[in-house]
Short mmCIF file of C-alpha atoms and ligand atoms in Angstrom, two decimals:
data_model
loop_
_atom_site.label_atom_id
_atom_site.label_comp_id
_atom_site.label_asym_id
_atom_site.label_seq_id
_atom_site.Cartn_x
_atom_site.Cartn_y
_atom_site.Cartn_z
CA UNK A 218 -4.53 7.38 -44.15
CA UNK A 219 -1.39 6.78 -41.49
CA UNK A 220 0.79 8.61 -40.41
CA UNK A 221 4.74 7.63 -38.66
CA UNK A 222 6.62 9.89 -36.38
CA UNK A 223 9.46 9.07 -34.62
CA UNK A 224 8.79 8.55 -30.42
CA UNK A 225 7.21 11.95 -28.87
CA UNK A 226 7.53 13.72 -26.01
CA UNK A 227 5.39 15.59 -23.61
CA UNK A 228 7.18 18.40 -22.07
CA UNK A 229 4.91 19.57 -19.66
CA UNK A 230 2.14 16.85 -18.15
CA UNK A 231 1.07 16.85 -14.91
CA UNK A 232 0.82 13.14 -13.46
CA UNK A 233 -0.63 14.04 -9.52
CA UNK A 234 0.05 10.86 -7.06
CA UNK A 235 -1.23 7.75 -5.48
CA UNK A 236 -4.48 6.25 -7.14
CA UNK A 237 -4.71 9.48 -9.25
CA UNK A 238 -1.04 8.70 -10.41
CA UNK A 239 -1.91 5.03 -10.88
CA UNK A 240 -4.77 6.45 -13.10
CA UNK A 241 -3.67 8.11 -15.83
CA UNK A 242 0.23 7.36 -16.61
CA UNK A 243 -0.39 4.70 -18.74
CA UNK A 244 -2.69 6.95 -21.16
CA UNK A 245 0.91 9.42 -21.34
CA UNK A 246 3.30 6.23 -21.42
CA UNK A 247 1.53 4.31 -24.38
CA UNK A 248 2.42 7.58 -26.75
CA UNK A 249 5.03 9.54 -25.16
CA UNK A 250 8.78 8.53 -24.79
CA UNK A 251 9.29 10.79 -22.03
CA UNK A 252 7.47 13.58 -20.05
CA UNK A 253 8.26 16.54 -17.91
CA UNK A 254 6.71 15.88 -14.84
CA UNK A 255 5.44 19.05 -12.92
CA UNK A 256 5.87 18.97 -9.23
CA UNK A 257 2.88 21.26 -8.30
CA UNK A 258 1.93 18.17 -5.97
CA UNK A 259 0.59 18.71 -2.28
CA UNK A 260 3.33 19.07 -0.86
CA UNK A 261 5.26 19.96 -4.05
CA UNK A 262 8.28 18.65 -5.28
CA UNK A 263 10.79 21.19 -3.74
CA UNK A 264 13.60 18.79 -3.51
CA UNK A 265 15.93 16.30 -5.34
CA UNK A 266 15.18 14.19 -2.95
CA UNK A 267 11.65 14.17 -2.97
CA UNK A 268 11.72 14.29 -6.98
CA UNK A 269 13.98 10.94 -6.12
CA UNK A 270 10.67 9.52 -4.66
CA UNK A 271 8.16 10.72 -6.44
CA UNK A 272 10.30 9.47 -9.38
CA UNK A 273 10.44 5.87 -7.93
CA UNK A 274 6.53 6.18 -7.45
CA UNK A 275 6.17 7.01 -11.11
CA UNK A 276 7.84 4.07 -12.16
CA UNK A 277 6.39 2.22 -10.02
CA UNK A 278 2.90 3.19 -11.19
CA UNK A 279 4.17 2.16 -14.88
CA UNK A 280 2.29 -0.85 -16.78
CA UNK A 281 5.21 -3.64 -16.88
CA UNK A 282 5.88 -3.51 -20.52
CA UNK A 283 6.03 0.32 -20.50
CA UNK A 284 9.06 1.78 -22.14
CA UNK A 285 8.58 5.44 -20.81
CA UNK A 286 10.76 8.14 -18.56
CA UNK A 287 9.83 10.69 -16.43
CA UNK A 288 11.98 13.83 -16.07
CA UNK A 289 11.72 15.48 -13.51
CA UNK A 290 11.30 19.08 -12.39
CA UNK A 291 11.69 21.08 -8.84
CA UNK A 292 9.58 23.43 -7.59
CA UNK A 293 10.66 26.96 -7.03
CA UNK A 294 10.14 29.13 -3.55
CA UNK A 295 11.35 32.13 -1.92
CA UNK A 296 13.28 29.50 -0.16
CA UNK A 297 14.68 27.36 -2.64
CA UNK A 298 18.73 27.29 -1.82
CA UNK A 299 20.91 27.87 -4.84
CA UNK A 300 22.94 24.90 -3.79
CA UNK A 301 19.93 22.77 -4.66
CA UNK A 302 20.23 23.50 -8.41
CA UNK A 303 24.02 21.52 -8.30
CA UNK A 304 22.25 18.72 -6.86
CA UNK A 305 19.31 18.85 -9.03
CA UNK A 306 21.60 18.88 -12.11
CA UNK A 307 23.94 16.23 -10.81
CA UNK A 308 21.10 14.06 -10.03
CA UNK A 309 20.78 13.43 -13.61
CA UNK A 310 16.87 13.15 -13.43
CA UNK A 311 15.76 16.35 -12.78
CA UNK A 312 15.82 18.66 -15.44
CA UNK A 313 14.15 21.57 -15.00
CA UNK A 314 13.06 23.99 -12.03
CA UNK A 315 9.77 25.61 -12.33
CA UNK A 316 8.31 28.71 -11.20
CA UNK A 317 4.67 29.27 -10.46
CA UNK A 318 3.75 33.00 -9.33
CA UNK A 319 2.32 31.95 -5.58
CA UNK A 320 -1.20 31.68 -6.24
CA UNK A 321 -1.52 31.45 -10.07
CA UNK A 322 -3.42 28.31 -10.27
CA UNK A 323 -3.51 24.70 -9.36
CA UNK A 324 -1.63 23.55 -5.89
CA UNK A 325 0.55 27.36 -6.51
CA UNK A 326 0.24 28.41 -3.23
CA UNK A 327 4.22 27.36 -2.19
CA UNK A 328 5.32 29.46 -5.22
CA UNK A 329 7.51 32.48 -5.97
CA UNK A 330 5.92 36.05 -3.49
CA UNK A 331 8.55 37.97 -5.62
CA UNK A 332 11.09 36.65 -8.22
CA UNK A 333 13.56 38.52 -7.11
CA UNK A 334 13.55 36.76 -4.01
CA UNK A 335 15.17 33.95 -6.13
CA UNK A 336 17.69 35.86 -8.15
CA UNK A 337 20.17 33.72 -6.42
CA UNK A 338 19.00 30.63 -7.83
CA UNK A 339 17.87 31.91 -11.41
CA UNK A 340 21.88 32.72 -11.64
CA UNK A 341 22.88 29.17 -9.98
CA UNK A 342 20.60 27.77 -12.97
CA UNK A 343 22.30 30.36 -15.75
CA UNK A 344 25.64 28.33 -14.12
CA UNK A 345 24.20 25.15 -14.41
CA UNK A 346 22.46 25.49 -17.50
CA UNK A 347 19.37 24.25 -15.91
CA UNK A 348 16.18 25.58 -17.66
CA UNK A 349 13.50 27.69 -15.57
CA UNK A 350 10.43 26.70 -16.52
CA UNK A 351 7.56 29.65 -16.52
CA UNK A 352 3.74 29.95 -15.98
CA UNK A 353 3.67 33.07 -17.07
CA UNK A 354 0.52 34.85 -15.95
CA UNK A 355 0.67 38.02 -12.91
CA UNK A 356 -1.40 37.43 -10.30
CA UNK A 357 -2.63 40.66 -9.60
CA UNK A 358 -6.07 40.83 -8.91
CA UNK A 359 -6.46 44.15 -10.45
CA UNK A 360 -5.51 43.00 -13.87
CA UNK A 361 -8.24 40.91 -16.35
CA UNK A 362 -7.56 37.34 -16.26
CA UNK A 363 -7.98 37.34 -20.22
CA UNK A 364 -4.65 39.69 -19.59
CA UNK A 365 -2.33 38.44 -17.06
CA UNK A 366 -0.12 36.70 -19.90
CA UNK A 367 0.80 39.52 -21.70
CA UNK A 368 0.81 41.48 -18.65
CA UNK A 369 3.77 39.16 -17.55
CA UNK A 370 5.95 39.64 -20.41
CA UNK A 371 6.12 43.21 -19.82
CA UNK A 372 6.47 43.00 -16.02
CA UNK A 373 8.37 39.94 -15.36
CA UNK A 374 9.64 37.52 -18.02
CA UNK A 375 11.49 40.28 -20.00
CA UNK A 376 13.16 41.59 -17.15
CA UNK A 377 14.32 37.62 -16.62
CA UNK A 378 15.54 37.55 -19.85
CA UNK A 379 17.57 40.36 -19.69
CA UNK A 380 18.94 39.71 -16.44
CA UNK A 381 20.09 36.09 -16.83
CA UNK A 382 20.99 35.68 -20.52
CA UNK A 383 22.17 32.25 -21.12
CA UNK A 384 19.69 30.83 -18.64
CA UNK A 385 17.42 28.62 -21.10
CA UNK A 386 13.52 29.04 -20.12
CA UNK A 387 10.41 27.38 -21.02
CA UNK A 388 7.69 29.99 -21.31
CA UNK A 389 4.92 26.87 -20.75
CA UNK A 390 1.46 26.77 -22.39
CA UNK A 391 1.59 30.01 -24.54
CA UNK A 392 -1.99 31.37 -24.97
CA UNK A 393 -1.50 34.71 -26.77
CA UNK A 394 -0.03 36.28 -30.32
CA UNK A 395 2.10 38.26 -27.24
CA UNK A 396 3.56 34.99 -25.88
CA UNK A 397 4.44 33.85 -29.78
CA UNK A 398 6.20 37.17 -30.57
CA UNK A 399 8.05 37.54 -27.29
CA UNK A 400 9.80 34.10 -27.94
CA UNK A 401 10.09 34.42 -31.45
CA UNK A 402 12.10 37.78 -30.31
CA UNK A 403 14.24 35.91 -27.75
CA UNK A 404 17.45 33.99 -28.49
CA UNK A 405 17.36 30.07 -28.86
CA UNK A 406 17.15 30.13 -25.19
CA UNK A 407 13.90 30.85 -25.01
CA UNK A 408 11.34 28.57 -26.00
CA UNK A 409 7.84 27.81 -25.72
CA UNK A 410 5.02 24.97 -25.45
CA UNK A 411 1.76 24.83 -26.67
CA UNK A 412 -1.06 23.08 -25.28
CA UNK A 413 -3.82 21.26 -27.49
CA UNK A 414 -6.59 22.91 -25.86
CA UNK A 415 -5.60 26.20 -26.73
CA UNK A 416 -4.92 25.28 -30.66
CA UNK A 417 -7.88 23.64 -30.84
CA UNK A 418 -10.26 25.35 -28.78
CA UNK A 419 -10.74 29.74 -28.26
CA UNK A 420 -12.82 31.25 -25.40
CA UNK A 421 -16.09 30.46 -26.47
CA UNK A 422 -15.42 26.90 -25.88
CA UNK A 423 -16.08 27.78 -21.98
CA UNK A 424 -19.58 28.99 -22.38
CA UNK A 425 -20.97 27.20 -25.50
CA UNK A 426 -24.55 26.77 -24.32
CA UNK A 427 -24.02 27.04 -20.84
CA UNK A 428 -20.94 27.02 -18.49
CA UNK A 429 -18.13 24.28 -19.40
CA UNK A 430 -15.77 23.80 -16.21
CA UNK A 431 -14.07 20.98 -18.21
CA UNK A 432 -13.08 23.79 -20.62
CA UNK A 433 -11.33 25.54 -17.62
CA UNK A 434 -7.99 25.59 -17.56
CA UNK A 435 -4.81 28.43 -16.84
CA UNK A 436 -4.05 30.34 -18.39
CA UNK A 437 -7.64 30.59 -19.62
CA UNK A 438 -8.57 30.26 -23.49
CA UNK A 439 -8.23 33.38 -25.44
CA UNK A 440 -9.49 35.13 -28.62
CA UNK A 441 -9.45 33.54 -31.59
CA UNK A 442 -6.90 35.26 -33.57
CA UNK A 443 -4.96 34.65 -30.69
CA UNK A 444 -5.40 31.00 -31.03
CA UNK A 445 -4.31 31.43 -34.74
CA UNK A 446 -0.81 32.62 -33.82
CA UNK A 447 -0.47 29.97 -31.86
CA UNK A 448 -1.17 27.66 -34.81
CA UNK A 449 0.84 29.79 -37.00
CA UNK A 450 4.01 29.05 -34.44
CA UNK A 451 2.84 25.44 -33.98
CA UNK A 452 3.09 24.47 -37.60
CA UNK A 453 6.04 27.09 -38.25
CA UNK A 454 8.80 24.46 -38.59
CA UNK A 455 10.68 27.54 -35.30
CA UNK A 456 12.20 24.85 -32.87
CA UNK A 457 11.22 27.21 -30.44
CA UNK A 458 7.83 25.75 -30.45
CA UNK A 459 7.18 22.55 -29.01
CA UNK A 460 4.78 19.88 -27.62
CA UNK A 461 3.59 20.43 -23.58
CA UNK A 462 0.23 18.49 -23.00
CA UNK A 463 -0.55 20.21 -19.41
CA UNK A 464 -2.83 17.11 -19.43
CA UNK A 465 -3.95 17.72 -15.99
CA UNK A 466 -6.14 15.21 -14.14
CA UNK A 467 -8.90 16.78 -11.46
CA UNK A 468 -11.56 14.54 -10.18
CA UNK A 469 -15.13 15.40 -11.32
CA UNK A 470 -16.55 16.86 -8.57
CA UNK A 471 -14.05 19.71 -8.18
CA UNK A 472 -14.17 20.43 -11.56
CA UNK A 473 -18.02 20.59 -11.66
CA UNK A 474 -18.30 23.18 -8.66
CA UNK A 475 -19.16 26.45 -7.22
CA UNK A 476 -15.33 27.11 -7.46
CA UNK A 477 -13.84 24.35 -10.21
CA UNK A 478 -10.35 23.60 -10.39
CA UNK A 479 -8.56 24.79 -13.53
CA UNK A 480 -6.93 21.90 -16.04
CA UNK A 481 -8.21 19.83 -18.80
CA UNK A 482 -7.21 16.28 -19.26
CA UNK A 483 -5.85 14.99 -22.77
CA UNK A 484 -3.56 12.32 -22.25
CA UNK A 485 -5.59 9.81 -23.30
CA UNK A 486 -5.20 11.57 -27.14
CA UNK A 487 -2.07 13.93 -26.08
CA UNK A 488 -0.66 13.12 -29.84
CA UNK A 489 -4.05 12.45 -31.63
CA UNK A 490 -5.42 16.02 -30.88
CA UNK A 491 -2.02 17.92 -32.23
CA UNK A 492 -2.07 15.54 -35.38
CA UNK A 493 -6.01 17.03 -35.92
CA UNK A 494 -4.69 20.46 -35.53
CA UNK A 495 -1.89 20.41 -37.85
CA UNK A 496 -4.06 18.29 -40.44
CA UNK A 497 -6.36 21.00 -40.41
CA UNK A 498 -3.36 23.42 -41.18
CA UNK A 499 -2.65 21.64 -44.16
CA UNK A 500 1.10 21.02 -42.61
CA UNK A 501 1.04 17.45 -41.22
CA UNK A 502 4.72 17.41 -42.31
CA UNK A 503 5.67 20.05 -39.59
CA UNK A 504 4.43 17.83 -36.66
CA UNK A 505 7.28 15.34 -36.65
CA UNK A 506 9.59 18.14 -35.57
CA UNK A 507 7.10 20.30 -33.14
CA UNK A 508 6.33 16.99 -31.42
CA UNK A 509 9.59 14.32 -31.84
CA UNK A 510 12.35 16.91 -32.66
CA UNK A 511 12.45 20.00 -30.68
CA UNK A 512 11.88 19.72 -27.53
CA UNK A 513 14.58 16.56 -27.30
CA UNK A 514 16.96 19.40 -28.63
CA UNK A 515 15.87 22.16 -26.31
CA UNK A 516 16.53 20.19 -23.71
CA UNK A 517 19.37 18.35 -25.07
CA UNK A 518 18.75 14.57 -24.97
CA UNK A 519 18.61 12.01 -27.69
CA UNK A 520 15.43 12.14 -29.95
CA UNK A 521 13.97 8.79 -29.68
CA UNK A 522 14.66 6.02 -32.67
CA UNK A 523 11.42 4.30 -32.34
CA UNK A 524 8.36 5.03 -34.37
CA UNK A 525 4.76 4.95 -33.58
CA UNK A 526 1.91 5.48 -36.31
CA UNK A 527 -1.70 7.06 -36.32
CA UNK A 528 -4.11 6.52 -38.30
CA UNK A 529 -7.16 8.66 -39.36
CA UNK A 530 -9.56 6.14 -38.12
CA UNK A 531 -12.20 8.29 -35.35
CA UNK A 532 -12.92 7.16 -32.21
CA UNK A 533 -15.25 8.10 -29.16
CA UNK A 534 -13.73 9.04 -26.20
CA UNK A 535 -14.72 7.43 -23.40
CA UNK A 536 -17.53 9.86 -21.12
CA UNK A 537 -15.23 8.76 -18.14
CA UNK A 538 -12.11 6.87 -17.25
CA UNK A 539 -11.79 5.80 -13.25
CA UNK A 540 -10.29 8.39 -11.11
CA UNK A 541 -9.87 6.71 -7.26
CA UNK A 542 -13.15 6.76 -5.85
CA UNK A 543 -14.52 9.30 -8.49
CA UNK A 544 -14.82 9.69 -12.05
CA UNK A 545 -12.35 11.82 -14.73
CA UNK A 546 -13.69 13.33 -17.70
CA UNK A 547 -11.50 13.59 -20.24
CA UNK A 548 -10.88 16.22 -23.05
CA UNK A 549 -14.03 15.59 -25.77
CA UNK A 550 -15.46 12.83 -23.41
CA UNK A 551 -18.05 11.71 -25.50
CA UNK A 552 -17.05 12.56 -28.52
CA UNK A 553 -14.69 11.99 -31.40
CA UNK A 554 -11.21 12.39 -32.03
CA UNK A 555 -10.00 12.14 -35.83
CA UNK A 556 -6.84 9.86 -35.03
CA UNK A 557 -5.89 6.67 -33.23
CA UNK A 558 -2.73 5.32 -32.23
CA UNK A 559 -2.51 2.19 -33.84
CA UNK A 560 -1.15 -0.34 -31.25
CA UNK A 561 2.85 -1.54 -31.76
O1 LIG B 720 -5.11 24.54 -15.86
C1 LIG B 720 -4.11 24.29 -15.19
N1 LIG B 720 -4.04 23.19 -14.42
N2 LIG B 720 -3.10 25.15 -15.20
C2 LIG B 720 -2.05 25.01 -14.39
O2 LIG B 720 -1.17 25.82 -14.46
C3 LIG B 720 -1.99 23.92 -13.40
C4 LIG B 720 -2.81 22.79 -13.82
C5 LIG B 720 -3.06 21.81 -12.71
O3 LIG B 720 -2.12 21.43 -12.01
O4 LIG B 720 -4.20 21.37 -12.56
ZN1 LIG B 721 0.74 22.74 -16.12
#
């Protein structure tokens, strides 16, 4: 059996630097049209100018016969100056800002103490009609990490939402049946992605027979029926919903630690794993639009007019791909994935 859908995009991949960079673009720019790049580098992207660079390093990284652009996003601080979000938007590369709660997770550090320490720029945005792109977990110790999500919505994102109502934001890799009901709630400027680990996978995935760091990831896998309102919303036909790998490369040895780094790699199958989940919904039909269609809209650019086809045909992931001087392990290294991508 194949399958054609026009070009896809990732809207929300995380593509690191230097010989990690060099590692693992191809994998995104042999299926993807385009990506959102996240700029939770070391230092991070805080800049149009340094999203300029890191742009031109990108490209630079590209296999020659790569057709494939990045678009890029800014990283929002307490010190982010609202005239930056002209320049962002006049650059005409960056297209997003996002905001990490400091601490939240990978490289967050730089990000927001307070958002309403950037109220400034959140309205400069709601001018500019740039989107704000969320991770939307609290970082309060105090509350379960299973919670922090929903916990958000109440505390943070709603209050957003209400405040700035024509800014357009990404809530990024939705994890709970909170998450899907908040955004179905919200106007069509509000919209979500959805990751493949967390259609595909629930929270025993992280301790099936013993501890699985390369199951680690933020926000962290939830319940199952949580994982089935994500599906529901995946395979709804809601342009709301959308494709967002958060493919994100760590090297194996800080993943398998006393403290491992959160994010799971799956660019190497970031359109073959969301074609297995909606074949197993019985609504193959729907991912054309989830992964081609509505995320091109959201963020108003051209879908692509290229095609590219999978076929059910399993393969076995490789148990490593080269990472620098170390080793990556990839999302079900070792293991099958129903579809390929057949070559052009
Ligand atoms: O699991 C994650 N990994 N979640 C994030 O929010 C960041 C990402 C990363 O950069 O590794
Ligand atoms: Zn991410």
């Amino acid at each position: 059996m194949k399958i054609s859908l026009l070009r896809p995009d990732d809207w929300h991949l995380h593509l690191r630097d230097g010989v990690s960079l060099n590692a693992v673009v191809a994998h995104t720019a042999e299926r993807f049209g385009r990506a959102i790049v996240m700029p939770n580098l070391k230092p991070p992207v805080t800049t149009t100018e340094l999203a300029r660079e890191y742009r031109a390093r990108i490209l630079a990284a590209l296999p020659a016969s790569a057709r494939f652009e990045p678009l890029m996003s800014l990283y929002l601080t307490d010190h982010t100056a609202p005239t930056e979000v002209a320049r962002a938007k006049q650059s005409g590369f960056v297209h997003a800002i996002k905001y990490y709660p400091a601490g939240a997770t990978t490289h967050a550090d730089a990000g927001v103490s307070a958002l309403d320490k950037t109220f400034a720029v959140l309205a400069a945005m709601e001018e500019q009609d740039l989107p704000l792109l969320v991770h939307g977990e609290v970082t309060d110790s105090q509350v379960d990490v299973f919670d922090r999500e929903a916990v958000f919505i109440d505390r943070v994102l709603s209050d957003v939402t209400r405040r700035f109502p024509a800014l357009r934001v990404v809530f990024e890799h939705i994890t709970t049946k909170e998450a899907v009901d908040f955004v179905k709630s919200q106007p069509a400027t509000i919209a979500a992605t959805l990751t493949p680990q967390h259609l595909l996978l629930d929270r025993n995935a992280l301790f099936e027979g013993g501890i699985r760091p390369h199951h680690y990831c933020l926000p962290i896998l939830k319940r199952a029926h949580h994982r089935e309102a994500l599906i529901d919303a995946a395979i709804s036909g809601n342009p709301k919903f959308f494709l967002g790998t958060d493919s994100a490369p760590h090297a194996k040895h800080s993943k398998e630690a006393a403290c491992g780094c959160a994010g799971i790699y799956s660019a190497h199958a970031g359109i073959e794993l969301y074609a297995e989940v909606f074949e197993q919904a019985g609504r193959l039909d729907q991912l054309e639009g989830f992964a081609s269609h509505h995320g091109a809209d959201f963020y108003r650019l051209p879908r692509h007019t290229d095609r590219i086809t999978l076929s059910k045909d399993p393969w076995t992931v490789p148990t490593h791909y080269a990472f620098g001087d170390d080793r990556l392990i990839p999302f079900r290294a070792g293991s099958t994935v129903a579809w390929r991508l057949c070559s052009p």
